[in-house]
PDB file of C-alpha atoms and ligand atoms in Angstrom:
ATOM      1  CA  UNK A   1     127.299  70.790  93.457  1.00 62.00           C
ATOM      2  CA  UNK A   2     124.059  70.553  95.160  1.00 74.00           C
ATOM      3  CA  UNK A   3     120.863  69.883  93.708  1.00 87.00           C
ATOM      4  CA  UNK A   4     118.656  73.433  93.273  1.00 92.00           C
ATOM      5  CA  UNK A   5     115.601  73.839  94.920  1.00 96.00           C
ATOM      6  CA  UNK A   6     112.969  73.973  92.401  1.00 97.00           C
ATOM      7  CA  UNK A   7     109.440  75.166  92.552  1.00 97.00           C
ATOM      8  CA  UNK A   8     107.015  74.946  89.536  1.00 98.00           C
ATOM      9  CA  UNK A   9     103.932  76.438  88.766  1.00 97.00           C
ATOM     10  CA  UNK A  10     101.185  76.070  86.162  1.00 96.00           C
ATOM     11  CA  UNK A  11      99.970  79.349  84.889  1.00 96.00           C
ATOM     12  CA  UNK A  12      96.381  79.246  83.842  1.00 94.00           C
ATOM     13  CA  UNK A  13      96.057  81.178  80.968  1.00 93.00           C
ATOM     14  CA  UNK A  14      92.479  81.921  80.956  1.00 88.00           C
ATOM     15  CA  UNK A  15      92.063  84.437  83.955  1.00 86.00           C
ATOM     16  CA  UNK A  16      93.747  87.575  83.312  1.00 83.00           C
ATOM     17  CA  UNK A  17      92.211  88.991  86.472  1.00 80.00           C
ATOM     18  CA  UNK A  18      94.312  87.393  88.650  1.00 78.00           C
ATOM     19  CA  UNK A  19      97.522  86.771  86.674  1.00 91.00           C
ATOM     20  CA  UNK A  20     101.002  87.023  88.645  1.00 95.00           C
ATOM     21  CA  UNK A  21     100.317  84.378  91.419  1.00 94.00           C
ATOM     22  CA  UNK A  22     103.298  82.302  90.740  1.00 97.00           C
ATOM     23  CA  UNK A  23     105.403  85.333  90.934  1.00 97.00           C
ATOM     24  CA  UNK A  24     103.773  86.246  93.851  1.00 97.00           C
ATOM     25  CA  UNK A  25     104.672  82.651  95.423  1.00 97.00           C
ATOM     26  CA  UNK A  26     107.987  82.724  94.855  1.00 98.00           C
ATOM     27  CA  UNK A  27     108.894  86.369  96.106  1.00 97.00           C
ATOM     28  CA  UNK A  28     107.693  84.853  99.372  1.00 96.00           C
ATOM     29  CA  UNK A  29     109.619  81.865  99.432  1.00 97.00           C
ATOM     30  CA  UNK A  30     112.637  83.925  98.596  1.00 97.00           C
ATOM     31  CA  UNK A  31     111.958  86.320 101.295  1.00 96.00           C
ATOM     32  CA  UNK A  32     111.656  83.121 103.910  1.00 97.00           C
ATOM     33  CA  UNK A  33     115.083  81.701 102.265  1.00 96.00           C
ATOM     34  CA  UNK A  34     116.632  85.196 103.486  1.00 96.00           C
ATOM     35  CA  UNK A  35     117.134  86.374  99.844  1.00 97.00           C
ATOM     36  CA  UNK A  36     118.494  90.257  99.733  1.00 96.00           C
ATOM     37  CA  UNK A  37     115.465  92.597  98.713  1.00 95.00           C
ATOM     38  CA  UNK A  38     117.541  93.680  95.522  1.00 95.00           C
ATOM     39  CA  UNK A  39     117.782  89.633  94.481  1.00 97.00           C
ATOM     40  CA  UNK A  40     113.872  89.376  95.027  1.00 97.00           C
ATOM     41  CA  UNK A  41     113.031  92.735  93.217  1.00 96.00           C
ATOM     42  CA  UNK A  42     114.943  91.494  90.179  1.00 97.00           C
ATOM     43  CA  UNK A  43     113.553  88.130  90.849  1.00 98.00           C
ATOM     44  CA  UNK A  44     110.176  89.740  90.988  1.00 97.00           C
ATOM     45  CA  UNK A  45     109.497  91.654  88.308  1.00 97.00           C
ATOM     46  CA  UNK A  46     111.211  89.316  85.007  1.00 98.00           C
ATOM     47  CA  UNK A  47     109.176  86.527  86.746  1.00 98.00           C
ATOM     48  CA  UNK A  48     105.860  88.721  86.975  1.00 98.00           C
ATOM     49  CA  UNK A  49     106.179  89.870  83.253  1.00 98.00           C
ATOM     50  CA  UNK A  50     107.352  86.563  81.757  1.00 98.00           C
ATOM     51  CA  UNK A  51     104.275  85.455  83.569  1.00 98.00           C
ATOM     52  CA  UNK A  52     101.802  87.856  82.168  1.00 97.00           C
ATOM     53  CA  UNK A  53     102.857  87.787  78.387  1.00 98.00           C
ATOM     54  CA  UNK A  54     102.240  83.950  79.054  1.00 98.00           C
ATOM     55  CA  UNK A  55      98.898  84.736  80.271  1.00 97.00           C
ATOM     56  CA  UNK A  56      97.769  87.238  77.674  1.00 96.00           C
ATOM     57  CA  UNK A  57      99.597  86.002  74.886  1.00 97.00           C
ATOM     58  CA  UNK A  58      99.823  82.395  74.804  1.00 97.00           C
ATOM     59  CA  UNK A  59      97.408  80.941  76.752  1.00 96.00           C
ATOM     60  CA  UNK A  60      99.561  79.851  80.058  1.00 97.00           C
ATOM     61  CA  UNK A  61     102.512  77.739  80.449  1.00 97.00           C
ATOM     62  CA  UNK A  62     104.760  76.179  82.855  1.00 98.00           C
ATOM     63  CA  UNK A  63     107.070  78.412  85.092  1.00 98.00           C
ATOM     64  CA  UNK A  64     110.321  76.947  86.832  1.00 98.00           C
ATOM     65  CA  UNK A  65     112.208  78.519  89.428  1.00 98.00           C
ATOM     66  CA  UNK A  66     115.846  76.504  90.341  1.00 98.00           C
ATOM     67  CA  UNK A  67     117.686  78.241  93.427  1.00 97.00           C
ATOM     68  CA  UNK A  68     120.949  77.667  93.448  1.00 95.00           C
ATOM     69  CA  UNK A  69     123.371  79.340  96.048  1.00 92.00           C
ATOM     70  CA  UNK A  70     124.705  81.881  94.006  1.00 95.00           C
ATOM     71  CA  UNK A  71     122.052  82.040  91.574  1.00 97.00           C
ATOM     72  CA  UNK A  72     118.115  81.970  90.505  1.00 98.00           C
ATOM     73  CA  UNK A  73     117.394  80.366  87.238  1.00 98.00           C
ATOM     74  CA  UNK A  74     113.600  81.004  85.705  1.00 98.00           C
ATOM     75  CA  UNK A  75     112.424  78.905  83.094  1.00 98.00           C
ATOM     76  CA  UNK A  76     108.701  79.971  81.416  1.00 98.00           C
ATOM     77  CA  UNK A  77     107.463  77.668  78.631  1.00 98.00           C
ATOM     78  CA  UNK A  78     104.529  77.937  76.486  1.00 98.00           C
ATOM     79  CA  UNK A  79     103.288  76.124  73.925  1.00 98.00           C
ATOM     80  CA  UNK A  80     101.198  79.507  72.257  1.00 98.00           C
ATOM     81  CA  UNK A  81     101.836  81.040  68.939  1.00 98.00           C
ATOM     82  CA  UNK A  82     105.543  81.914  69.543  1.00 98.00           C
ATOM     83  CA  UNK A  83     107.335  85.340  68.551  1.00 98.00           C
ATOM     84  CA  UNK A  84     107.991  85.836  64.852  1.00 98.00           C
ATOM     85  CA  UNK A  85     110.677  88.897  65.216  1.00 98.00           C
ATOM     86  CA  UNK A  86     111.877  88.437  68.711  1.00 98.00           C
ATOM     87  CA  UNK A  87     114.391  91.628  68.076  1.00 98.00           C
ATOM     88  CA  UNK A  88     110.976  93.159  67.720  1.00 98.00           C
ATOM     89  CA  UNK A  89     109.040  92.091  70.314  1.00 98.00           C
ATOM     90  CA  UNK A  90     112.197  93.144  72.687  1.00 98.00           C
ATOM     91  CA  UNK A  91     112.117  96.744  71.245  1.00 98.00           C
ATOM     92  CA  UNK A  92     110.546  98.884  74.391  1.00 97.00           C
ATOM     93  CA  UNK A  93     107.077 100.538  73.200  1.00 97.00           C
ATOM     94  CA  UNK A  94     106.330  97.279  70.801  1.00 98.00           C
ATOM     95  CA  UNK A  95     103.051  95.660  71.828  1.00 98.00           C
ATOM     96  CA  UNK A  96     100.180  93.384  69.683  1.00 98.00           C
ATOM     97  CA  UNK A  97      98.194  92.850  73.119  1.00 96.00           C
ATOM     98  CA  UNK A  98      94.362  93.627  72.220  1.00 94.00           C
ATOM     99  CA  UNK A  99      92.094  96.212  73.292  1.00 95.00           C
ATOM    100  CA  UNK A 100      90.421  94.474  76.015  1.00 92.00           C
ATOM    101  CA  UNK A 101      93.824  93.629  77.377  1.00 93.00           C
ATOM    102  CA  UNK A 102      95.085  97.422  77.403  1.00 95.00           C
ATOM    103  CA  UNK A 103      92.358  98.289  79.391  1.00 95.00           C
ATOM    104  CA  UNK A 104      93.508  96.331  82.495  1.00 94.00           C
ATOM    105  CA  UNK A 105      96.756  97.952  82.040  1.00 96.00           C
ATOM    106  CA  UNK A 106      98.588  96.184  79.691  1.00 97.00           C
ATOM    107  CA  UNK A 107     100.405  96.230  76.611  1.00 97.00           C
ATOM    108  CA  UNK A 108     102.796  99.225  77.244  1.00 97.00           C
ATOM    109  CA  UNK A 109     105.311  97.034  75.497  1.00 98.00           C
ATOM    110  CA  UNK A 110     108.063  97.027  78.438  1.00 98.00           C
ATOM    111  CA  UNK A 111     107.476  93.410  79.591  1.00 98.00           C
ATOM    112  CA  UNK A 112     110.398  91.847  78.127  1.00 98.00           C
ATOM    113  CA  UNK A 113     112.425  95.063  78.398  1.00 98.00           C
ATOM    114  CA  UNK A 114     112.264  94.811  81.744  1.00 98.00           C
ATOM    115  CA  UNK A 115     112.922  91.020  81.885  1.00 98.00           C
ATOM    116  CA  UNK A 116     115.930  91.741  80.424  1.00 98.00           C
ATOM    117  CA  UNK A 117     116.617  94.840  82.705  1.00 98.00           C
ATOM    118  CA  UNK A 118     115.961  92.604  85.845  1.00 98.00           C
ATOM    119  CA  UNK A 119     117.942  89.372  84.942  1.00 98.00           C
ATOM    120  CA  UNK A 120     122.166  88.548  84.277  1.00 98.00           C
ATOM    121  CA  UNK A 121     121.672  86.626  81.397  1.00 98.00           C
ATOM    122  CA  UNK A 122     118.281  86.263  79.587  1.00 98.00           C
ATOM    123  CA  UNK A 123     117.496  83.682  76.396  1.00 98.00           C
ATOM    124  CA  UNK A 124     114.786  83.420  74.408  1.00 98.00           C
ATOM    125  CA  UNK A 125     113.707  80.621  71.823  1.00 98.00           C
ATOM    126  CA  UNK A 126     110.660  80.557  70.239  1.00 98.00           C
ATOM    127  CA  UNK A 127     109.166  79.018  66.929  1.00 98.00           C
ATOM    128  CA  UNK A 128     106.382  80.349  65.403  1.00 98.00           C
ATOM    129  CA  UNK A 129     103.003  77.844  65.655  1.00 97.00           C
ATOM    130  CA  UNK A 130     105.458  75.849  68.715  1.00 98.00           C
ATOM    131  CA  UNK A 131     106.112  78.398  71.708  1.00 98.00           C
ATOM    132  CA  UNK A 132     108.132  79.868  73.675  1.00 98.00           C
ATOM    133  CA  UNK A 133     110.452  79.468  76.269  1.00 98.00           C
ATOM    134  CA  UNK A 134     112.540  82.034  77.808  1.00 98.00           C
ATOM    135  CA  UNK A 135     115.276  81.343  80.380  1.00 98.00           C
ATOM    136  CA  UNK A 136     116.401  83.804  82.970  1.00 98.00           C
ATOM    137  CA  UNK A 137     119.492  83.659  85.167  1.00 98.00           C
ATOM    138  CA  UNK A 138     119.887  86.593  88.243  1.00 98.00           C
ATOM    139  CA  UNK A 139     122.969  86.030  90.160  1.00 98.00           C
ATOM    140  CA  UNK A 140     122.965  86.176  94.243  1.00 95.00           C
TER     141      UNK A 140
ATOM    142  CA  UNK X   1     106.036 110.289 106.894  1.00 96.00           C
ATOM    143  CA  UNK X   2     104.185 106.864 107.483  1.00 98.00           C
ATOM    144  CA  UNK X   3     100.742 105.598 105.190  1.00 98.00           C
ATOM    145  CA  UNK X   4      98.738 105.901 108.530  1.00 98.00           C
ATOM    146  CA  UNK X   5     100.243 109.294 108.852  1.00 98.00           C
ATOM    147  CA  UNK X   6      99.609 110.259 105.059  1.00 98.00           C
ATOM    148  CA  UNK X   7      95.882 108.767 105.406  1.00 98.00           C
ATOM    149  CA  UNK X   8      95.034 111.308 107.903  1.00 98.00           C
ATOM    150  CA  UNK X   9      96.922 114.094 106.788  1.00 98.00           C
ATOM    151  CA  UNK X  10      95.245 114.023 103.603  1.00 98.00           C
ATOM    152  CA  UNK X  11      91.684 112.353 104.849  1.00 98.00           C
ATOM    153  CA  UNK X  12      92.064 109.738 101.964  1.00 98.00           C
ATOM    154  CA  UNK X  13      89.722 106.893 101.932  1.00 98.00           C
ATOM    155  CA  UNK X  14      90.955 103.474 103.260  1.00 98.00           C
ATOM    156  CA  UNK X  15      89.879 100.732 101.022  1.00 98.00           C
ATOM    157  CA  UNK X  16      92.359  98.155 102.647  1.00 98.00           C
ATOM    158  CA  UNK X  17      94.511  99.420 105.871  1.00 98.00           C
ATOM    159  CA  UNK X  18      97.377  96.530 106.084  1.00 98.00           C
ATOM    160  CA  UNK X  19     100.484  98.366 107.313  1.00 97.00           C
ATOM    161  CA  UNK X  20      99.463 101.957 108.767  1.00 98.00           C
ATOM    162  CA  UNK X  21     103.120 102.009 109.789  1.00 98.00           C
ATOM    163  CA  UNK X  22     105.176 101.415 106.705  1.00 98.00           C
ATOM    164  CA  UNK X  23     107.409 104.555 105.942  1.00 98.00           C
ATOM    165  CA  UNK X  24     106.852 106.307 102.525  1.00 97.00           C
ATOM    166  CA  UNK X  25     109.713 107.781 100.867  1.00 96.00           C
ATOM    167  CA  UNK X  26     108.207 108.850  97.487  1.00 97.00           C
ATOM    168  CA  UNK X  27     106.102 108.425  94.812  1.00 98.00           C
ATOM    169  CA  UNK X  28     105.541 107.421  91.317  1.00 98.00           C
ATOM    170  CA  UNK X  29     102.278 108.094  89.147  1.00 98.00           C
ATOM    171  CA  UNK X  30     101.485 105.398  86.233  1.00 98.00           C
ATOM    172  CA  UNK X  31      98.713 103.274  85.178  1.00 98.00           C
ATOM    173  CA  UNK X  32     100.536 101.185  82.525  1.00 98.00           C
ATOM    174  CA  UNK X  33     101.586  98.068  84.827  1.00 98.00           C
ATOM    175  CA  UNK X  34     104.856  97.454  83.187  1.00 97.00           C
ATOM    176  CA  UNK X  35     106.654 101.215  83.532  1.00 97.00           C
ATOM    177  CA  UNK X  36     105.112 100.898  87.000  1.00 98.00           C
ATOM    178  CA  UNK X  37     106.940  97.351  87.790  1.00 97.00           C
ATOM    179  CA  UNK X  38     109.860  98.641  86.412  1.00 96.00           C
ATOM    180  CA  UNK X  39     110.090 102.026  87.349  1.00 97.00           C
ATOM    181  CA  UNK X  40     108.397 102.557  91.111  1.00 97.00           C
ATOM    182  CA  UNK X  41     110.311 101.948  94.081  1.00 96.00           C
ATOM    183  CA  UNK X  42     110.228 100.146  97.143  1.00 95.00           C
ATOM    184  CA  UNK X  43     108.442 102.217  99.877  1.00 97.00           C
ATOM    185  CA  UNK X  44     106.875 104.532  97.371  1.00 98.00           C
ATOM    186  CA  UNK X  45     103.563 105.761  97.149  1.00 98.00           C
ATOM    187  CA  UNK X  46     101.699 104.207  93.704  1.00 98.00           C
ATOM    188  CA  UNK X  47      99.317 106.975  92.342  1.00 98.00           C
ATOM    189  CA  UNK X  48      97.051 105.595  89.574  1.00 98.00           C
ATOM    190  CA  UNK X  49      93.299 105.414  88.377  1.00 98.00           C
ATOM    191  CA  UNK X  50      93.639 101.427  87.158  1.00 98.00           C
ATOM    192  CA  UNK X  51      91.381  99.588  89.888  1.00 98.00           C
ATOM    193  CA  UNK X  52      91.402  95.996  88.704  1.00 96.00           C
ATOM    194  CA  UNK X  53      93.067  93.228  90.436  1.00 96.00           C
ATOM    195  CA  UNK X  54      96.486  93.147  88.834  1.00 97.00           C
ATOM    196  CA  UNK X  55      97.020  96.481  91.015  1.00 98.00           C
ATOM    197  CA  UNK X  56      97.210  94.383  93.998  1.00 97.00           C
ATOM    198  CA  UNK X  57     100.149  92.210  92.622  1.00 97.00           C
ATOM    199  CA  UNK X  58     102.209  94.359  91.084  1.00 98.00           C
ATOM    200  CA  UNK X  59     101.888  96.522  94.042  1.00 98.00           C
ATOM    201  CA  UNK X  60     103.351  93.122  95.913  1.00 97.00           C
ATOM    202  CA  UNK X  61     106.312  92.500  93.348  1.00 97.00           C
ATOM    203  CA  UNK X  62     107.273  96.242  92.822  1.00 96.00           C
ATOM    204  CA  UNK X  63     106.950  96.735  96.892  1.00 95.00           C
ATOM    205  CA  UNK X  64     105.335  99.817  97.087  1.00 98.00           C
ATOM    206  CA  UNK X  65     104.687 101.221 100.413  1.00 98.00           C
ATOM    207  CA  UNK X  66     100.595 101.622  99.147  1.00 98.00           C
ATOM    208  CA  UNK X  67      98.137 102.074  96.354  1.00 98.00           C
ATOM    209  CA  UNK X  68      96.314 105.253  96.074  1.00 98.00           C
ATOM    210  CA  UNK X  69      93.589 105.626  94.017  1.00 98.00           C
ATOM    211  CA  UNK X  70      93.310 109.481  92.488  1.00 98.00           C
ATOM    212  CA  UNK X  71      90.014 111.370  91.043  1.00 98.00           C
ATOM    213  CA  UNK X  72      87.697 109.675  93.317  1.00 98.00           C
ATOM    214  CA  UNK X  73      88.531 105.665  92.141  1.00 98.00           C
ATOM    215  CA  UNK X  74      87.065 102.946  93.761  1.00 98.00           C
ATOM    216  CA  UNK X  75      88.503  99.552  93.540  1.00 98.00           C
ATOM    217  CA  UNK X  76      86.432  97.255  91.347  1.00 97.00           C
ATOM    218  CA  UNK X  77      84.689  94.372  93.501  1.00 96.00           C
ATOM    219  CA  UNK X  78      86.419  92.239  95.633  1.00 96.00           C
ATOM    220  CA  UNK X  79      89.611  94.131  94.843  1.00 97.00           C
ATOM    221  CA  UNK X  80      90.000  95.581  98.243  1.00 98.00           C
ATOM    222  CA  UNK X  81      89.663  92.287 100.084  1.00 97.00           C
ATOM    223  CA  UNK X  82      92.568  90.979  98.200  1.00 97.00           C
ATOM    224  CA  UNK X  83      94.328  93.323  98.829  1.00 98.00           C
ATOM    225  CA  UNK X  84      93.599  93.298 102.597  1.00 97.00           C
ATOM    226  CA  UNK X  85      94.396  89.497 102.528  1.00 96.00           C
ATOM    227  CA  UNK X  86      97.746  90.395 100.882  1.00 95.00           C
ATOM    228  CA  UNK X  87      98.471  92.799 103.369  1.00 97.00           C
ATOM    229  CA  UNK X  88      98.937  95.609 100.598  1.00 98.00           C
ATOM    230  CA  UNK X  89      97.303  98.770 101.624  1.00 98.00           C
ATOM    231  CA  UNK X  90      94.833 100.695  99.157  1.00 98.00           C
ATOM    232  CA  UNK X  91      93.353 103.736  99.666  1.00 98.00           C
ATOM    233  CA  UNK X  92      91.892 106.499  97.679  1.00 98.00           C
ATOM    234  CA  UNK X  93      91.244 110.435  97.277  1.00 98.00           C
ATOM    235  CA  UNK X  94      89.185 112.768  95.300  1.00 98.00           C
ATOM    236  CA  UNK X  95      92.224 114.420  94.579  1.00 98.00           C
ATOM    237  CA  UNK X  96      93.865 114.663  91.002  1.00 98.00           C
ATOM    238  CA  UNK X  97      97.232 112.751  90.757  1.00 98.00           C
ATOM    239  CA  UNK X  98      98.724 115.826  90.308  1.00 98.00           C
ATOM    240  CA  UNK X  99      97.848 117.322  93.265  1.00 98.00           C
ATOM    241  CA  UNK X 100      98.395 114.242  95.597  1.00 98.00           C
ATOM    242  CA  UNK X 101     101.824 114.094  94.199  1.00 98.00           C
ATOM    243  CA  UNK X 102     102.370 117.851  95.168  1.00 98.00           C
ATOM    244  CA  UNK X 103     100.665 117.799  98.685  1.00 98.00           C
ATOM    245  CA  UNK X 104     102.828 114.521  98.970  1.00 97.00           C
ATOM    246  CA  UNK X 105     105.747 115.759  97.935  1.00 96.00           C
ATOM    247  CA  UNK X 106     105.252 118.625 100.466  1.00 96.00           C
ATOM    248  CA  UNK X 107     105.009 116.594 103.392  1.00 95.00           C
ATOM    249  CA  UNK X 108     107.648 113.855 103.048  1.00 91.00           C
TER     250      UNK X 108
HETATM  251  N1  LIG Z 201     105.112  84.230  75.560  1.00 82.43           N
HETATM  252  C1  LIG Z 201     104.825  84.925  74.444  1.00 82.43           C
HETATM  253  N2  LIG Z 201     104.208  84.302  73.399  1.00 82.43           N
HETATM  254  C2  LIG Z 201     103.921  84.991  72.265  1.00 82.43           C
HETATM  255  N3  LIG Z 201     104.209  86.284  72.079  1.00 82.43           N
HETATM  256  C3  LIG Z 201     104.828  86.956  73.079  1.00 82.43           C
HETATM  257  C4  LIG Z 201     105.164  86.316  74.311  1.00 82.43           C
HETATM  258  N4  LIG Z 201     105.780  87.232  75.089  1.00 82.43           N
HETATM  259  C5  LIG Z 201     105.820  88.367  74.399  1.00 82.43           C
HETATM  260  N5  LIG Z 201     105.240  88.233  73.188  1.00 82.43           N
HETATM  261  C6  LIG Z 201     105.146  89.248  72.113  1.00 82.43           C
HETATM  262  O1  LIG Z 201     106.095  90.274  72.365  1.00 82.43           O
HETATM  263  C7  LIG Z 201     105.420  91.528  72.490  1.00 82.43           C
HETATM  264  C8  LIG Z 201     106.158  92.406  73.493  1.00 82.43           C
HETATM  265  O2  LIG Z 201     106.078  91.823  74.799  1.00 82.43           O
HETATM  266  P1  LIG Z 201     106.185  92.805  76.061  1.00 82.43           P
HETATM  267  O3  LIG Z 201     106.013  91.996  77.286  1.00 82.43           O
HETATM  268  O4  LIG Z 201     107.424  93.619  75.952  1.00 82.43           O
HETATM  269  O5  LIG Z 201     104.953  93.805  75.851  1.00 82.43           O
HETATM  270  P2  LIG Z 201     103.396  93.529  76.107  1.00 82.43           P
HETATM  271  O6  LIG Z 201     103.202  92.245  76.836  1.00 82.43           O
HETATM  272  O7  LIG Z 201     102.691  93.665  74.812  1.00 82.43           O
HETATM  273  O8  LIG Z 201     103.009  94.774  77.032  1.00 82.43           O
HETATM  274  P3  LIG Z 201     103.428  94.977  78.580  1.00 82.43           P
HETATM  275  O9  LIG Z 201     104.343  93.866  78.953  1.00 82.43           O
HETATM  276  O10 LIG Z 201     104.088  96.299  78.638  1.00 82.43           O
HETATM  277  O11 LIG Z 201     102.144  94.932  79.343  1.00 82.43           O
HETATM  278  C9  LIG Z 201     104.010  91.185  72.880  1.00 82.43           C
HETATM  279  O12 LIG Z 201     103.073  92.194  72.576  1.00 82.43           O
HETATM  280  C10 LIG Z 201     103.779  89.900  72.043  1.00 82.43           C
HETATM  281  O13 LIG Z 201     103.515  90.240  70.691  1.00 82.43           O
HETATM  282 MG1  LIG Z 202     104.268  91.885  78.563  1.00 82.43          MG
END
């Protein structure tokens, strides 16, 4: 098969103002590869939140996309304070993001609900003290 | 109904006029950014008071026809050049969200 096209992205993890730029990025390279809108909607928003929990809660990371003919594989790694009780953390409504960080709008506690929502197949490992990296598959 | 149409209709404030054309076929009315990205609609109008920059790209991602600012808003500095450079339109109102999303509701 093919090698995927892959675009990566460092996500700085110290400007909250202008978080989702990666996400951003890619929805428009999708949209010039002739994507449908549905693909780059899903693609969209479980990139945009996996991207902003980076941001606010682990200090950046490294996003992957792979495109693959039939699929669009997102890989977001950070090397923050990981997820104790990821069964938690998934539960809609469940949020630690501080004060200062609610006020922009955050911390609603449906990021990784709608990750999930918006991707196939969605994985997440993460070790306390290590990181996290979460791996996202939408199909074409 | 188009934004360009809406703007006038309504005499809301344009903070950023990128698309005056785009059709609007609804609404939704949040300020939490994560029921918005995964609850508004393509070509919907985005009601809210939050006025910081992450408006102008979730408003990208979620494709929403515009942002309108409610209860007399403004976007914080430099927010409305983003969002012109973007091409995501922004515009405000005195209005309540309630009552936008009535009068809107009316008219579309
Ligand atoms: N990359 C990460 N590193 C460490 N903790 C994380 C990470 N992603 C999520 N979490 C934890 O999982 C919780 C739930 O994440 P989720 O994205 O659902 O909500 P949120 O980011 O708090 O709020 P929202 O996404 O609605 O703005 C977070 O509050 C945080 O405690
Ligand atoms: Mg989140």
């Amino acid at each position: 098969m093919a090698d995927p096209l892959r675009f990566h992205y460092k996500v700085d993890g110290s400007n909250f103002t202008s978080a989702g730029e990666a996400s951003v990025e890619v929805k428009k390279k999708l949209r010039q590869l002739g994507f449908s809108p549905e693909t780059i909607r899903k693609v969209s928003i479980a990139m945009y939140e996996g991207e902003i929990n980076m941001v606010i809660h682990a200090r950046g990371g490294d996003a992957d996309v792979f495109v693959y003919p039939d699929r669009i594989e997102i890989v977001l790694a950070d090397t923050g304070p990981g997820i104790a009780d990821v069964d938690l953390a998934m539960q809609e409504g469940y949020s630690t993001a501080p004060d200062n960080i609610r006020t922009l709008g955050f911390g609603a506690g449906m990021g990784l609900p709608n990750m999930k929502r918006n991707s196939d197949s969605m994985r997440i490992d993460s070790t306390v003290g290590v990181g996290t990296t979460i791996y996202m598959t939408i199909l074409v | 109904m188009t934004v360009g149409e809406l703007c006038k209709t309504l005499d809301l404030t344009p903070f950023s006029v990128a698309d005056e054309d785009r059709p609007i076929s609804g609404g939704y009315i949040g300020d939490l950014l994560s029921w918005v990205m995964g609850r508004a609609e393509s070509d919907q109008v985005w009601i809210t008071i939050m006025s910081n920059q992450n408006i102008v790209a979730v408003a990208t991602l979620a494709d929403v026809a515009m942002i309108l600012l409610a209860e007399g808003v403004c976007p914080d500095e430099g927010v409305a050049n983003i969002a012109a450079s973007r091409g995501i339109n922004l515009y405000g109102s005195k209005l309540p969200a309630f009552e936008l999303a009535t009068r809107i509701g009316s008219l579309i």
